[in-house]
Amino acid sequence: MTGCVMSFPQDFSEITRRDVPLAAYTWLKVGGPAQYLVEPRSADELVAVVQAAQHAGIQSRLLGGGSNVLVPDTGLSGITLRLTHECFSRVTIEAAIVRAGGGALLSHAMSQSVAAGLAGLENLVGIPGTVGGALHGNAGTRYGEVGQYVRSVTVLNSAGEQCVRTEDELTFGYRTSSINEPVILEVEFELTPDDPDEITRRMRKQWIIKKATQPLSFQSAGCIFKNPRGLSTGALIEQAGLKGTRVGQAEVSDRHANFVVTHEGATATEVRTLIDLIRSKVTEIHGVDLELEIQVW
Ligand SMILES: Cc1cc2nc3c(=O)[nH]c(=O)nc-3n(C[C@H](O)[C@H](O)[C@H](O)COP(=O)(O)OP(=O)(O)OC[C@H]3O[C@@H](n4cnc5c(N)ncnc54)[C@H](O)[C@@H]3O)c2cc1C
């Protein structure tokens, strides 16, 4: 970049679409359109968009695989970025280091690592979405969290400046990370060499358990709420008698009560109303305040 800031949307017409319905890009399959949906074709183009948005005071946000977000029926104003170009989804491996683009599917980074005889990421089997989305919320299972395998992260801040943050500058907690920059461009994982057959065996076992306990064949956004310390939110919701409760076409899963599943014709408003109902019932019955795990936009 030469230091001259380009203008949005005029200078980005080749990568910008207006009023694009977002439901199809989310796992809940609800929600309205993005005012501008922008899919850059290179890191330079991404930097230029972020800088132009900042300069013009236009809000921008990044949509990864859409497996942990609820988009409102009224849609999103400003820019919704997606890192769909292959330059953002490369996975390369050198010794025990796996480098993955922020737009790469987590499952892709995982399968490449397993094939190379590198253990760690198999503990995340069954988590949909991208590497960037996983890092943003420190996605994990009872077997491990993504943050524990991270060596460094390349991010873009809201001024469009690129910087690398190393392991010692990052903190990861239960479904949170200290990475608050708007774009995670690339991640370096440091994994442990192990026998590929052994890793695959572990991964299959974990996948079978996940499939047996979660409604994976339905539209959902995974767990709606975090687990309060030492408690299971699924159990709290179930004990409140809410399994199967519906608001319109949104329903509390009868397989796992911390999942809301959506049926044909559901709206984001129905999902929100159901979330509010679950929260107030659980407070009333158990005296516990549930904290959202999904991002309600
Ligand atoms: C069936 C199902 C099962 C699930 N199981 C689990 C599970 O076992 N454990 C678990 O932790 N989660 C689980 N989830 C939730 C979800 O898959 C994870 O949170 C996932 O990591 C989100 O990634 P994504 O790319 O879909 O992010 P999105 O939903 O697109 O975005 C989530 C957040 O991350 C931000 N983000 C996305 N990409 C980037 C990026 N490149 N740079 C900066 N910010 C970014 C977004 O702005 C947003 O704030 C499940 C979801 C479903 C639907």
Coordinates of C-alpha atoms and ligand atoms in Angstrom, one line a residue:
M1 CA 0.0 0.0 0.0
T2 CA 1.2 3.5 -0.8
G3 CA -0.4 5.3 2.1
C4 CA -3.3 6.6 0.0
V5 CA -6.6 5.2 1.4
M6 CA -9.1 3.9 -1.2
S7 CA -12.8 4.7 -1.1
F8 CA -15.4 2.2 -0.1
P9 CA -17.5 1.0 -1.9
Q10 CA -16.4 2.7 -5.2
D11 CA -12.9 1.2 -5.3
F12 CA -14.0 -2.3 -4.4
S13 CA -16.8 -3.0 -6.8
E14 CA -15.2 -6.3 -8.0
I15 CA -15.3 -7.9 -4.6
T16 CA -18.4 -6.3 -3.1
R17 CA -22.0 -7.4 -3.4
R18 CA -24.9 -5.4 -1.9
D19 CA -27.9 -6.7 0.1
V20 CA -26.7 -10.3 0.2
P21 CA -28.9 -12.7 2.3
L22 CA -26.6 -14.1 5.0
A23 CA -28.8 -17.0 6.3
A24 CA -27.2 -19.4 3.8
Y25 CA -23.8 -18.6 5.2
T26 CA -24.8 -19.5 8.8
W27 CA -25.4 -22.8 10.4
L28 CA -28.8 -21.6 12.0
K29 CA -29.9 -20.6 8.5
V30 CA -31.7 -17.5 9.7
G31 CA -31.1 -13.8 9.5
G32 CA -31.3 -10.9 7.0
P33 CA -28.9 -9.5 4.4
A34 CA -25.5 -7.9 4.7
Q35 CA -25.5 -4.3 3.4
Y36 CA -22.1 -5.0 1.8
L37 CA -20.6 -8.5 1.5
V38 CA -16.9 -8.3 0.7
E39 CA -14.7 -11.2 -0.3
P40 CA -11.1 -10.0 -0.8
R41 CA -8.8 -11.9 -3.2
S42 CA -5.5 -11.2 -1.4
A43 CA -4.2 -10.0 1.9
D44 CA -3.4 -6.6 0.4
E45 CA -7.0 -6.2 -0.8
L46 CA -8.2 -7.2 2.7
V47 CA -5.9 -4.5 4.2
A48 CA -7.2 -1.9 1.8
V49 CA -10.8 -2.7 2.6
V50 CA -10.2 -2.6 6.4
Q51 CA -8.4 0.8 6.0
A52 CA -11.1 2.2 3.7
A53 CA -13.8 1.1 6.1
Q54 CA -12.0 2.7 9.0
H55 CA -11.4 5.9 7.0
A56 CA -15.1 6.2 6.0
G57 CA -16.3 5.2 9.5
I58 CA -18.1 2.1 8.1
Q59 CA -18.5 -0.7 10.6
S60 CA -16.9 -4.0 9.4
R61 CA -17.1 -7.5 10.8
L62 CA -15.8 -10.8 9.8
L63 CA -18.0 -13.9 9.2
G64 CA -16.1 -17.2 9.3
G65 CA -18.0 -20.4 8.9
G66 CA -21.1 -18.9 10.5
S67 CA -21.4 -21.8 13.0
N68 CA -21.4 -19.6 16.2
V69 CA -23.4 -16.5 15.1
L70 CA -27.0 -15.4 15.1
V71 CA -27.6 -12.7 12.4
P72 CA -30.7 -10.5 13.1
D73 CA -33.6 -10.6 10.7
T74 CA -33.0 -7.0 9.9
G75 CA -29.5 -7.9 8.5
L76 CA -26.2 -6.2 9.1
S77 CA -25.3 -2.7 8.2
G78 CA -21.8 -1.9 7.0
I79 CA -19.3 -4.4 5.7
T80 CA -19.4 -8.2 6.3
L81 CA -16.1 -9.7 5.3
R82 CA -15.6 -13.3 4.3
L83 CA -12.2 -14.9 3.8
T84 CA -13.3 -17.3 1.1
H85 CA -10.4 -16.9 -1.3
E86 CA -8.0 -19.8 -1.3
C87 CA -5.1 -17.4 -0.3
F88 CA -6.8 -17.3 3.2
S89 CA -7.3 -21.0 3.6
R90 CA -3.9 -22.6 2.9
V91 CA -2.5 -25.2 5.3
T92 CA 1.2 -25.9 5.2
I93 CA 3.3 -28.2 7.5
E94 CA 6.9 -28.1 8.4
A95 CA 8.2 -30.5 11.0
A96 CA 5.8 -30.1 13.9
I97 CA 4.5 -26.7 12.9
V98 CA 1.2 -26.3 11.1
R99 CA 0.5 -23.0 9.5
A100 CA -3.2 -22.4 8.6
G101 CA -5.0 -19.4 7.1
G102 CA -7.7 -17.8 9.2
G103 CA -10.2 -18.8 6.5
A104 CA -9.2 -22.5 6.4
L105 CA -11.7 -25.0 7.7
L106 CA -10.6 -26.2 11.1
S107 CA -11.5 -29.7 9.9
H108 CA -9.0 -29.3 7.0
A109 CA -6.2 -28.2 9.3
M110 CA -7.0 -31.1 11.5
S111 CA -7.1 -33.8 8.8
Q112 CA -3.8 -32.5 7.3
S113 CA -2.2 -32.6 10.7
V114 CA -3.4 -36.1 11.4
A115 CA -2.2 -37.3 8.0
A116 CA 1.3 -35.8 8.8
G117 CA 1.4 -37.7 12.1
L118 CA 0.9 -34.6 14.3
A119 CA -1.3 -34.9 17.3
G120 CA -3.3 -32.2 19.1
L121 CA -6.0 -30.8 16.7
E122 CA -7.8 -34.2 16.6
N123 CA -9.2 -33.3 20.0
L124 CA -11.3 -30.7 18.2
V125 CA -13.0 -33.2 16.0
G126 CA -16.6 -32.2 15.1
I127 CA -16.2 -28.5 15.6
P128 CA -17.4 -26.8 12.4
G129 CA -16.2 -23.5 11.1
T130 CA -12.8 -21.9 10.3
V131 CA -9.5 -21.7 12.1
G132 CA -10.0 -17.9 12.6
G133 CA -13.4 -18.5 14.2
A134 CA -12.0 -21.2 16.4
L135 CA -9.2 -19.0 17.7
H136 CA -11.5 -16.0 18.3
G137 CA -13.6 -18.0 20.8
N138 CA -11.0 -20.6 21.8
A139 CA -13.2 -23.4 20.6
G140 CA -12.7 -26.7 22.3
T141 CA -14.1 -30.0 23.6
R142 CA -13.6 -31.9 26.8
Y143 CA -10.4 -33.2 25.3
G144 CA -8.7 -29.9 24.5
E145 CA -9.0 -26.3 23.3
V146 CA -7.6 -24.8 20.2
G147 CA -5.6 -22.2 22.1
Q148 CA -3.3 -24.7 23.8
Y149 CA -1.7 -25.6 20.4
V150 CA -1.1 -22.1 19.2
R151 CA 2.5 -20.8 18.8
S152 CA 1.7 -17.5 17.1
V153 CA -1.1 -15.6 15.4
T154 CA -0.9 -13.0 12.6
V155 CA -3.7 -10.5 12.9
L156 CA -4.9 -7.3 11.3
N157 CA -5.9 -4.5 13.6
S158 CA -8.8 -2.1 12.9
A159 CA -6.3 0.4 11.2
G160 CA -5.4 -2.4 8.8
E161 CA -1.9 -2.9 10.3
Q162 CA -0.6 -6.5 10.3
C163 CA 1.2 -7.8 13.4
V164 CA 2.3 -11.1 14.8
R165 CA 1.4 -12.1 18.4
T166 CA 3.3 -14.9 20.0
E167 CA 2.2 -17.5 22.5
D168 CA 3.5 -15.6 25.5
E169 CA 1.4 -12.5 24.5
L170 CA -1.8 -14.5 24.2
T171 CA -4.2 -15.7 26.8
F172 CA -7.0 -18.2 26.3
G173 CA -9.9 -19.0 28.6
Y174 CA -13.1 -21.0 28.5
R175 CA -14.5 -19.9 25.0
T176 CA -12.5 -16.7 25.1
S177 CA -9.2 -15.4 23.8
S178 CA -7.3 -12.2 24.1
I179 CA -7.2 -11.9 20.4
N180 CA -9.5 -8.8 19.9
E181 CA -8.3 -7.7 16.5
P182 CA -10.9 -7.8 13.8
V183 CA -9.1 -10.2 11.6
I184 CA -7.1 -13.4 12.3
L185 CA -5.1 -13.9 9.1
E186 CA -2.9 -16.9 10.0
V187 CA -2.2 -19.2 12.9
E188 CA 0.9 -21.3 13.6
F189 CA 0.2 -24.4 15.6
E190 CA 2.9 -26.4 17.4
L191 CA 1.8 -30.1 17.5
T192 CA 3.2 -33.3 18.8
P193 CA 4.5 -36.1 16.6
D194 CA 2.6 -39.3 17.1
D195 CA 1.5 -42.4 15.1
P196 CA -1.2 -41.4 12.5
D197 CA -3.1 -44.6 13.1
E198 CA -3.2 -43.9 16.9
I199 CA -4.3 -40.3 16.4
T200 CA -7.0 -41.4 13.9
R201 CA -8.3 -44.0 16.4
R202 CA -8.6 -41.4 19.1
M203 CA -10.3 -39.0 16.7
R204 CA -12.9 -41.6 15.6
K205 CA -13.7 -42.4 19.2
Q206 CA -14.3 -38.7 20.1
W207 CA -16.3 -38.2 17.0
I208 CA -18.6 -41.1 17.8
I209 CA -19.2 -39.7 21.3
K210 CA -20.0 -36.3 19.9
K211 CA -22.4 -37.6 17.3
A212 CA -24.2 -39.7 20.0
T213 CA -24.7 -36.7 22.3
Q214 CA -25.3 -33.7 20.0
P215 CA -28.0 -33.0 17.3
L216 CA -25.4 -32.7 14.5
S217 CA -27.8 -33.5 11.7
F218 CA -30.0 -30.5 12.6
Q219 CA -29.4 -26.8 11.9
S220 CA -27.9 -25.2 15.0
A221 CA -25.1 -23.0 16.3
G222 CA -23.7 -25.6 18.7
C223 CA -24.1 -24.8 22.4
I224 CA -26.1 -21.6 23.0
F225 CA -24.8 -20.9 26.5
K226 CA -21.5 -21.4 28.3
N227 CA -21.4 -23.9 31.2
P228 CA -21.3 -22.1 34.5
R229 CA -18.3 -23.2 36.6
G230 CA -18.8 -26.9 37.7
L231 CA -22.3 -27.1 36.1
S232 CA -23.8 -28.4 32.9
T233 CA -26.0 -25.9 31.1
G234 CA -27.6 -28.7 29.1
A235 CA -28.7 -30.4 32.4
L236 CA -30.0 -27.1 33.9
I237 CA -32.1 -26.5 30.8
E238 CA -33.4 -30.0 30.8
Q239 CA -34.2 -29.9 34.5
A240 CA -36.2 -26.7 33.9
G241 CA -38.4 -28.9 31.6
L242 CA -37.5 -27.0 28.5
K243 CA -36.4 -29.8 26.1
G244 CA -38.6 -29.7 23.0
T245 CA -39.9 -26.2 23.8
R246 CA -40.6 -24.2 20.6
V247 CA -41.0 -20.6 19.6
G248 CA -42.3 -20.8 16.0
Q249 CA -39.8 -22.9 14.1
A250 CA -37.0 -22.6 16.7
E251 CA -36.8 -25.5 19.2
V252 CA -34.8 -26.6 22.2
S253 CA -33.1 -29.8 21.0
D254 CA -34.4 -33.0 22.7
R255 CA -30.9 -34.6 22.1
H256 CA -28.9 -31.9 23.9
A257 CA -30.9 -29.1 25.7
N258 CA -28.1 -26.5 25.2
F259 CA -28.7 -26.7 21.5
V260 CA -31.4 -24.6 19.7
V261 CA -32.3 -26.2 16.4
T262 CA -34.1 -24.4 13.6
H263 CA -36.7 -25.8 11.2
E264 CA -37.7 -24.6 7.8
G265 CA -39.1 -21.0 8.0
A266 CA -37.5 -20.1 11.3
T267 CA -36.5 -16.5 12.0
A268 CA -33.7 -15.0 14.0
T269 CA -36.4 -13.3 16.2
E270 CA -37.8 -16.7 17.1
V271 CA -34.3 -17.9 18.0
R272 CA -33.7 -14.8 20.2
T273 CA -37.1 -15.2 21.9
L274 CA -36.4 -18.8 22.7
I275 CA -32.9 -17.9 24.0
D276 CA -34.5 -15.2 26.3
L277 CA -37.1 -17.7 27.5
I278 CA -34.5 -20.4 28.3
R279 CA -32.4 -17.8 30.2
S280 CA -35.3 -16.5 32.3
K281 CA -36.6 -19.9 33.1
V282 CA -33.2 -21.2 34.2
T283 CA -32.7 -18.1 36.4
E284 CA -36.2 -18.6 37.9
I285 CA -35.8 -22.3 38.6
H286 CA -32.0 -22.6 39.4
G287 CA -31.0 -19.1 40.3
V288 CA -28.2 -19.3 37.7
D289 CA -27.5 -16.5 35.1
L290 CA -26.5 -18.1 31.8
E291 CA -23.9 -16.4 29.6
L292 CA -24.2 -16.7 25.9
E293 CA -21.6 -18.8 24.0
I294 CA -22.9 -17.8 20.5
Q295 CA -22.4 -14.3 19.1
V296 CA -25.7 -12.5 18.8
W297 CA -25.1 -9.8 16.2
Ligands
LIG1 C1 -23.1 -28.6 15.2 C2 -22.1 -27.7 16.0 C3 -21.3 -28.2 16.9 C4 -20.4 -27.4 17.6 N1 -19.5 -27.9 18.5 C5 -18.7 -27.1 19.2 C6 -17.7 -27.6 20.1 O1 -17.7 -28.8 20.4 N2 -16.9 -26.8 20.7 C7 -16.9 -25.4 20.5 O2 -16.1 -24.7 21.1 N3 -17.7 -24.9 19.6 C8 -18.6 -25.7 18.9 N4 -19.5 -25.2 18.0 C9 -19.5 -23.7 17.8 C10 -18.6 -23.2 16.6 O3 -18.5 -24.3 15.7 C11 -17.3 -22.7 17.0 O4 -17.4 -21.6 17.9 C12 -16.4 -22.3 15.8 O5 -15.1 -22.2 16.2 C13 -16.8 -21.0 15.1 O6 -16.1 -20.8 13.9 P1 -16.7 -20.1 12.7 O7 -15.6 -20.0 11.6 O8 -18.0 -20.7 12.2 O9 -17.0 -18.6 13.3 P2 -18.3 -17.7 13.0 O10 -19.5 -18.3 13.6 O11 -18.3 -17.3 11.6 O12 -17.8 -16.4 13.9 C14 -17.7 -16.5 15.3 C15 -16.9 -15.3 15.8 O13 -15.5 -15.5 15.4 C16 -15.2 -14.3 14.6 N5 -14.3 -14.7 13.6 C17 -14.5 -15.7 12.6 N6 -13.4 -15.8 11.8 C18 -12.5 -14.9 12.2 C19 -11.2 -14.5 11.8 N7 -10.6 -15.1 10.7 N8 -10.6 -13.4 12.4 C20 -11.2 -12.8 13.5 N9 -12.4 -13.2 14.0 C21 -13.1 -14.2 13.3 C22 -16.5 -13.7 14.1 O14 -16.3 -12.3 13.8 C23 -17.4 -14.0 15.3 O15 -17.3 -13.0 16.2 C24 -20.4 -26.0 17.3 C25 -21.3 -25.5 16.4 C26 -22.1 -26.3 15.7 C27 -23.1 -25.7 14.6

